[in-house]
mmCIF file of C-alpha atoms in Angstrom:
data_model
loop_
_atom_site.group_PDB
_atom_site.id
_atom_site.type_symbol
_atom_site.label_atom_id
_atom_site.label_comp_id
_atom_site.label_asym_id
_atom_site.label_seq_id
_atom_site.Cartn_x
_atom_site.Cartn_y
_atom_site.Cartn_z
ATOM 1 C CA UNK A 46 122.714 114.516 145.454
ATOM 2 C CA UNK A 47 124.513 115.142 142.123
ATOM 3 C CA UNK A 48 127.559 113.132 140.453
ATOM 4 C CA UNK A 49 130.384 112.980 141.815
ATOM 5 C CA UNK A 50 133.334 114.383 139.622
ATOM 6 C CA UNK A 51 136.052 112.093 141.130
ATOM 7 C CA UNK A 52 134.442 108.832 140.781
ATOM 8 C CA UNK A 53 133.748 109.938 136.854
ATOM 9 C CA UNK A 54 137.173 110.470 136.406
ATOM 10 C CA UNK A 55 138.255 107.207 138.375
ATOM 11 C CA UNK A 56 135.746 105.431 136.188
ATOM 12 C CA UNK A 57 137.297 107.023 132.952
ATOM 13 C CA UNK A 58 140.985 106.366 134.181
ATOM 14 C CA UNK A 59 139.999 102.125 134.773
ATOM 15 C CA UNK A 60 138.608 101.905 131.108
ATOM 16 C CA UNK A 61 141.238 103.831 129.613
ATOM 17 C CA UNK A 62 143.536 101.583 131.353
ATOM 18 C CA UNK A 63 141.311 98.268 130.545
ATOM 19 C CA UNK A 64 141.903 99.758 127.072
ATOM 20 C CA UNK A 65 145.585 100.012 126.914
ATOM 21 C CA UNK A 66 145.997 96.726 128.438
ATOM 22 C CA UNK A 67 143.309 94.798 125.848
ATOM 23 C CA UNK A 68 145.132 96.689 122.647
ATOM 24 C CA UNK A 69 148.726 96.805 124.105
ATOM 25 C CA UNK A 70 149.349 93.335 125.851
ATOM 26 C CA UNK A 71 146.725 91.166 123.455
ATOM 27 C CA UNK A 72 149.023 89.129 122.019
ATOM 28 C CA UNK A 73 151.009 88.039 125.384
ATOM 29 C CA UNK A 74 147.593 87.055 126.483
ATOM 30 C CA UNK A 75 147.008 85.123 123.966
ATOM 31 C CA UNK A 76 150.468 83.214 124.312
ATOM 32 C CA UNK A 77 149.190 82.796 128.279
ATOM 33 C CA UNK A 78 146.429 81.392 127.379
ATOM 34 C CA UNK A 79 147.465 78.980 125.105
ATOM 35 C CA UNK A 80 150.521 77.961 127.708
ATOM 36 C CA UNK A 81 147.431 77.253 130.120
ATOM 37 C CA UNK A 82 145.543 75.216 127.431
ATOM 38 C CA UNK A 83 148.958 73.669 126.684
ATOM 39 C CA UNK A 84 149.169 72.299 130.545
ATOM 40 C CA UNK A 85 145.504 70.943 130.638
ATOM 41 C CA UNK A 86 145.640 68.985 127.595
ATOM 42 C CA UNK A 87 148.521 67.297 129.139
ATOM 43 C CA UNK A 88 147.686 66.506 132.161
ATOM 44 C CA UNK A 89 149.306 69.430 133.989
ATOM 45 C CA UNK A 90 147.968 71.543 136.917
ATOM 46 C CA UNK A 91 147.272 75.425 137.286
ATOM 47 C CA UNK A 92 148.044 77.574 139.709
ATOM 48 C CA UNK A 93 148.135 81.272 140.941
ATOM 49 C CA UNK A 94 149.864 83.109 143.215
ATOM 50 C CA UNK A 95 149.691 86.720 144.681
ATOM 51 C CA UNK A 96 150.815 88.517 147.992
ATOM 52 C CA UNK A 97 148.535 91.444 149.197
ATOM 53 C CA UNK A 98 146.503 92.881 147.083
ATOM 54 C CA UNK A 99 147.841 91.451 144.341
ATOM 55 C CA UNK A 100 146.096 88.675 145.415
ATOM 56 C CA UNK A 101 143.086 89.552 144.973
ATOM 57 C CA UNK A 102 143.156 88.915 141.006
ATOM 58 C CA UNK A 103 144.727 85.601 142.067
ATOM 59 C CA UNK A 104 141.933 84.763 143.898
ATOM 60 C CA UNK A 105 139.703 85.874 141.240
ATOM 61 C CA UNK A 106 140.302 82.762 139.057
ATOM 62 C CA UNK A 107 140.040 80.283 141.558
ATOM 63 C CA UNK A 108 136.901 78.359 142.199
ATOM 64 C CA UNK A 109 134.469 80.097 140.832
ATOM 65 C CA UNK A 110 131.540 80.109 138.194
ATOM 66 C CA UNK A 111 132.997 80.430 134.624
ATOM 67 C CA UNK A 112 136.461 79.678 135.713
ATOM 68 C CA UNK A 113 138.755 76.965 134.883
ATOM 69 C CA UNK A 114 138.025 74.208 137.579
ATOM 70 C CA UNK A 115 142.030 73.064 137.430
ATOM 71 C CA UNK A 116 143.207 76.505 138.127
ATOM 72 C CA UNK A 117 144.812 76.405 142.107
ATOM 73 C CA UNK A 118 145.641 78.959 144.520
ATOM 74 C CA UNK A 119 149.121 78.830 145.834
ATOM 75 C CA UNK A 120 148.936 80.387 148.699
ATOM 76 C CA UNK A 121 152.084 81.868 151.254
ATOM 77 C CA UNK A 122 150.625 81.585 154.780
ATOM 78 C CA UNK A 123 150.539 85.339 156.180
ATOM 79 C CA UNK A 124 150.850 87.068 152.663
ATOM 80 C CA UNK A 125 147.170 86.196 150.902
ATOM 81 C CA UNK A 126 145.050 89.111 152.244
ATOM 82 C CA UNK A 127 144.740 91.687 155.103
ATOM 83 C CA UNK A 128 142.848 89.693 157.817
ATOM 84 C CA UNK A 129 146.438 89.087 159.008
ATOM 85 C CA UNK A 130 147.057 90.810 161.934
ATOM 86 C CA UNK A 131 149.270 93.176 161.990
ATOM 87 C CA UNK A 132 148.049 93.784 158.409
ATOM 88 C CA UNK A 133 151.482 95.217 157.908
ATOM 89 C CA UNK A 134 153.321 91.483 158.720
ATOM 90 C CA UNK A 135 152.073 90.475 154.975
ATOM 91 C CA UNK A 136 154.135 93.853 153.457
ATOM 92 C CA UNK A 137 157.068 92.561 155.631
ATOM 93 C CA UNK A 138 156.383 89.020 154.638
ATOM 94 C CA UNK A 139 157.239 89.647 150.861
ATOM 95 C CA UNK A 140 160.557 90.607 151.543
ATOM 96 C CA UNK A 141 161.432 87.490 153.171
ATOM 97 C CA UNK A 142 164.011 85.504 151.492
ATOM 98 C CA UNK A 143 163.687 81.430 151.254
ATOM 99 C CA UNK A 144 160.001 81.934 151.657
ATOM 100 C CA UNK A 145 159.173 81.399 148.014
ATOM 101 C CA UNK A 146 161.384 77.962 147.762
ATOM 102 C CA UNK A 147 159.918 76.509 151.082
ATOM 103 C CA UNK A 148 156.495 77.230 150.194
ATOM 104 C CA UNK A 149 157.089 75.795 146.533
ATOM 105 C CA UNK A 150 158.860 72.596 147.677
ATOM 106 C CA UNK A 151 156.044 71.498 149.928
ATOM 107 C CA UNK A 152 153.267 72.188 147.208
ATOM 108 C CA UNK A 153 152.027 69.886 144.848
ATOM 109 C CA UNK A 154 153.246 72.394 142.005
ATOM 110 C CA UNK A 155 155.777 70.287 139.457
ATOM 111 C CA UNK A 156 157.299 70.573 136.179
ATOM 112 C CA UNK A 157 155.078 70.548 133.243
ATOM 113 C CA UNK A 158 152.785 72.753 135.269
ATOM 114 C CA UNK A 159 151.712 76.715 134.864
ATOM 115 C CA UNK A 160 152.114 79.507 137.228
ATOM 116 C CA UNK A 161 150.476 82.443 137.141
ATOM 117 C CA UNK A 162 152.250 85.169 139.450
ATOM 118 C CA UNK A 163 150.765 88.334 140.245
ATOM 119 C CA UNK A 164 152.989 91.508 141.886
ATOM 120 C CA UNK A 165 151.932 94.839 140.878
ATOM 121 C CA UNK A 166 155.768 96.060 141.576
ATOM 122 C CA UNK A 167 157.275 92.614 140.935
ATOM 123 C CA UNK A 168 160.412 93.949 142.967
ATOM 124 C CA UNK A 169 160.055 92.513 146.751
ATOM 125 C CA UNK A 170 161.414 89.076 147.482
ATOM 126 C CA UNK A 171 158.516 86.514 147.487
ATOM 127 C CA UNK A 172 157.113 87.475 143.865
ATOM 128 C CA UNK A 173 160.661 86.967 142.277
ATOM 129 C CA UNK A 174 161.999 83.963 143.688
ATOM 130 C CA UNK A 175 159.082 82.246 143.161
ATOM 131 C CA UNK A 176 159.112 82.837 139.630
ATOM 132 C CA UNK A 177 162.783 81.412 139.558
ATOM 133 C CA UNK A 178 162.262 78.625 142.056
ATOM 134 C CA UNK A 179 159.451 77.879 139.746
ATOM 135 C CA UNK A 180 161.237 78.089 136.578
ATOM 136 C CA UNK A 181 163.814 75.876 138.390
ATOM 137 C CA UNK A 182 161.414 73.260 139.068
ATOM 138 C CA UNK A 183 159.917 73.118 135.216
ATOM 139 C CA UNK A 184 157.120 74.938 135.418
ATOM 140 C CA UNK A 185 155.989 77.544 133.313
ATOM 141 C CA UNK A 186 155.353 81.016 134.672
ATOM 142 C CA UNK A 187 153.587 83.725 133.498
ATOM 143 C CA UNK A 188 154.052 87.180 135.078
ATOM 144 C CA UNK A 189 151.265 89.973 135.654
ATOM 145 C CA UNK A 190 153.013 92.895 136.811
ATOM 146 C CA UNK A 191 153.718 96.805 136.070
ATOM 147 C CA UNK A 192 156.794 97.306 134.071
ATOM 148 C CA UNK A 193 157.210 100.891 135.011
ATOM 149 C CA UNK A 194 158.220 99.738 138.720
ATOM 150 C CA UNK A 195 161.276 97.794 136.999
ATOM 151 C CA UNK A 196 162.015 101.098 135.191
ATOM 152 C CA UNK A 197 160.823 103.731 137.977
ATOM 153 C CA UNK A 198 161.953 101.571 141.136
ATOM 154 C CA UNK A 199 164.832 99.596 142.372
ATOM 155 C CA UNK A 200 164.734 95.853 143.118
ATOM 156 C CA UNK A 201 164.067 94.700 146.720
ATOM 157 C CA UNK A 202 165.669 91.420 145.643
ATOM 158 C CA UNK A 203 169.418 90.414 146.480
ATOM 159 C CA UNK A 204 169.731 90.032 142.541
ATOM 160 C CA UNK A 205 168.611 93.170 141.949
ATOM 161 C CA UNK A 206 166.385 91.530 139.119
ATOM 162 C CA UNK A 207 162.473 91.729 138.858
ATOM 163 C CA UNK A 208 159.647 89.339 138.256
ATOM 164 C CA UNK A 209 159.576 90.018 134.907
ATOM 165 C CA UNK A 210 162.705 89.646 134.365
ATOM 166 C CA UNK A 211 162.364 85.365 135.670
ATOM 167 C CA UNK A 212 159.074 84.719 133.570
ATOM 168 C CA UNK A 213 158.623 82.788 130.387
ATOM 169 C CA UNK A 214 155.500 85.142 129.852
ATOM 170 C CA UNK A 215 154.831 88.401 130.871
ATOM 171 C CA UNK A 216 151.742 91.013 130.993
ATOM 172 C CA UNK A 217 151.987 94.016 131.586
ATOM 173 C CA UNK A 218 149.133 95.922 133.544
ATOM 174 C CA UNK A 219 149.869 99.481 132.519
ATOM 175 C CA UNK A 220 149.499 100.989 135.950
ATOM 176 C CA UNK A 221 151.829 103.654 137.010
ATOM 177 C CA UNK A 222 154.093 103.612 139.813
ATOM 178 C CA UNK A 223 151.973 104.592 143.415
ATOM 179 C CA UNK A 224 148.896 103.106 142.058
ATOM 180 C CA UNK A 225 146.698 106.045 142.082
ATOM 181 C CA UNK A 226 144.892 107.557 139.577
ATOM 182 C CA UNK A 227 143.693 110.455 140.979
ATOM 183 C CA UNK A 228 144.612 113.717 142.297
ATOM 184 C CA UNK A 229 142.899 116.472 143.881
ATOM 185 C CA UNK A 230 143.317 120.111 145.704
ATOM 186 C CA UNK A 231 143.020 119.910 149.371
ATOM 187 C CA UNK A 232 143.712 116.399 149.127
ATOM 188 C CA UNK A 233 147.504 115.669 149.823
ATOM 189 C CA UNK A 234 148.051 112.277 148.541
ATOM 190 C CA UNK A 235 147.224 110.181 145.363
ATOM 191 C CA UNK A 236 143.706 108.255 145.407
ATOM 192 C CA UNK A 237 141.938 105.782 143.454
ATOM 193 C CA UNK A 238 143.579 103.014 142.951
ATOM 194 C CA UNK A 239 143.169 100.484 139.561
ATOM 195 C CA UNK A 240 145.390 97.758 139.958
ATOM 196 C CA UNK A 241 142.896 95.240 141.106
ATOM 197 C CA UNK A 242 140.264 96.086 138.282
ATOM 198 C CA UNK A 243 142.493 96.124 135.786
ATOM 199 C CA UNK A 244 144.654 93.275 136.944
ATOM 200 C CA UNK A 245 141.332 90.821 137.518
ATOM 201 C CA UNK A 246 140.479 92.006 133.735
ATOM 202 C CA UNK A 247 144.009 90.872 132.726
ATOM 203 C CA UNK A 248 143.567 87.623 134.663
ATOM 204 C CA UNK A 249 139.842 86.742 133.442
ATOM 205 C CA UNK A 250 140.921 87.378 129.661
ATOM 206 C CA UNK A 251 143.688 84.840 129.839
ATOM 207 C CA UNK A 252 141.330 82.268 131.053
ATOM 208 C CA UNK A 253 138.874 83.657 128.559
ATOM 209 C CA UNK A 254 141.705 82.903 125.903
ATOM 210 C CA UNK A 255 142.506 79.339 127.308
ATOM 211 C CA UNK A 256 139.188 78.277 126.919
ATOM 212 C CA UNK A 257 139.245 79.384 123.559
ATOM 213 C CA UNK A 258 142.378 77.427 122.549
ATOM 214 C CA UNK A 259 141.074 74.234 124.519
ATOM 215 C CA UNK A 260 137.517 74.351 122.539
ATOM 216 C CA UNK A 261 139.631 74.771 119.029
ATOM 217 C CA UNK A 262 141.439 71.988 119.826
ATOM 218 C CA UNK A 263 138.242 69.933 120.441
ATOM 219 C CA UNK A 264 139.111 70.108 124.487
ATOM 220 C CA UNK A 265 135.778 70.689 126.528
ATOM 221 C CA UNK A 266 137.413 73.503 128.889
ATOM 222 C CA UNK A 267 136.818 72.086 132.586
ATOM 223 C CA UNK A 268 134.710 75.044 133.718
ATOM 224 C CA UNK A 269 133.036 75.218 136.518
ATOM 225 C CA UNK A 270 128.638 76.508 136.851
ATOM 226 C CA UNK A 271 127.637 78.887 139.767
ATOM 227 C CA UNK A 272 126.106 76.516 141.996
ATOM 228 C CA UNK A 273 123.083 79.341 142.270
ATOM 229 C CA UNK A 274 121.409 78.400 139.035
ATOM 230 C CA UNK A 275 119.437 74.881 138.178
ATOM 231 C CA UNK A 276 122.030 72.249 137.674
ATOM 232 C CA UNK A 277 125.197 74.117 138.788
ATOM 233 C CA UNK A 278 126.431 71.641 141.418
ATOM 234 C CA UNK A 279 125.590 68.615 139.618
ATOM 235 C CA UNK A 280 127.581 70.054 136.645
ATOM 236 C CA UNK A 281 130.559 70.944 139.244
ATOM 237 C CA UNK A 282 130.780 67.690 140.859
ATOM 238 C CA UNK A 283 130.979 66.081 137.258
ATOM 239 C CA UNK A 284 133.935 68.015 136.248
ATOM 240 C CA UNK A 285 135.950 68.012 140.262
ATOM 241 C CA UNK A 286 135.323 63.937 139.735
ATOM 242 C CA UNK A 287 137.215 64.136 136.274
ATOM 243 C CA UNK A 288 139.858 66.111 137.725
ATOM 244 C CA UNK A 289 140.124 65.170 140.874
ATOM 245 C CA UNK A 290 143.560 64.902 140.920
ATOM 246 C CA UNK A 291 144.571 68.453 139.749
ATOM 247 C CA UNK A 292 142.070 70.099 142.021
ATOM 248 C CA UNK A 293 143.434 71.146 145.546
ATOM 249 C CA UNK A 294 141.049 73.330 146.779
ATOM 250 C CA UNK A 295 138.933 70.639 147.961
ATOM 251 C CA UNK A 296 141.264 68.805 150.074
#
């Protein structure tokens, strides 16, 4: 069978993006991960949020080998991924108002703490009052989103504002508005979308710079071993005993 032409060009689309993002948004990564590095050496906790698919790069920093063990999911009942059923509910969900605040007041999230809040758009409901509950609460938030939705799209929000617009940090992922990279004749809608590869990228190289900020400081990063190689769950259980109490996944 010979190469396909349209997975080539979705392949060259994702690095060129991957390559805009590392050269364009470096130095807000940089400032993200040294806000992260900032919370662990103090004793704060780290956590990420994301509704649909956009939760996928949240996800992809939680719990998992060569990650920061400290890093949390906050998670919105309904919103995290589509084995909700209808899967349309979780699209609905985000344009909920008061969801944000109620799931933030009964989480263990407090000031002095770092958010990490993913929306490709950033303009429904949940994604921006979270930020500003957060904000509200004294935590730090850092914002991975699309800033050509704020300049393409309108705001969902009753403010009319955008998640970057409530974030003391913010990263932008490049993509265009749809989230499709490809077109083709015969084929009537946009394809191929790079969001999630280029948004986990974003998301690993900010933990990739934390760790590098904790280490020059002369912080051992709490990182966590895949539990699939020789020692990997004897290391893990070391570092979940030292930081038991910023680690929520395991209650």
């Amino acid at each position: 069978m010979s190469e396909s032409k349209l997975a080539g060009q979705f392949f060259d689309a994702a690095i060129g993006l991957l390559r805009r993002a590392r050269d364009e948004e470096s130095a807000n990564i940089a400032s993200a991960g040294s806000a992260l590095a900032d919370a662990v050496a103090a004793g704060g906790r780290l956590f990420a949020f994301g509704a649909g698919h956009s939760s996928l790069a949240a996800q992809d920093v939680v719990y998992r080998a060569g990650g920061l063990a400290l890093m949390n999911l906050l998670a919105v009942p309904g919103v995290v991924g589509v084995d909700v059923m209808p899967a349309t509910l979780g699209s609905a969900l985000e344009r909920v108002d008061g969801l944000a605040a109620a799931v933030l007041d009964t989480s263990p999230a407090t000031a002095g703490d770092v958010l990490v809040i993913v929306s490709l758009s950033g303009r429904n409901a949940l994604p921006v009052e979270m930020a500003m509950n957060a904000r509200a609460l004294g935590l730090t938030v850092i914002g991975v989103t699309s800033v050509a939705y704020a300049e393409e799209t309108t705001s969902r929000h009753v403010s009319g504002t955008f998640l970057k617009d409530h974030c003391d940090i913010v990263i932008d992922s490049k993509i265009a508005v749809g989230d499709a990279e490809l077109t083709h004749e015969g084929i009537e809608a946009p394809f191929a979308p790079a969001s999630t590869v280029v948004t986990s990228a974003l998301m690993q190289a900010m933990m990739a710079a934390a760790a590098e900020h904790l280490a020059a400081r002369g912080i051992e990063p709490p990182l966590l071993r895949s539990g699939n190689v020789d020692g990997g769950h004897e290391w893990n259980g070391r570092v979940m005993a030292e930081y038991r109490d910023r680690i929520f996944f395991r209650h």
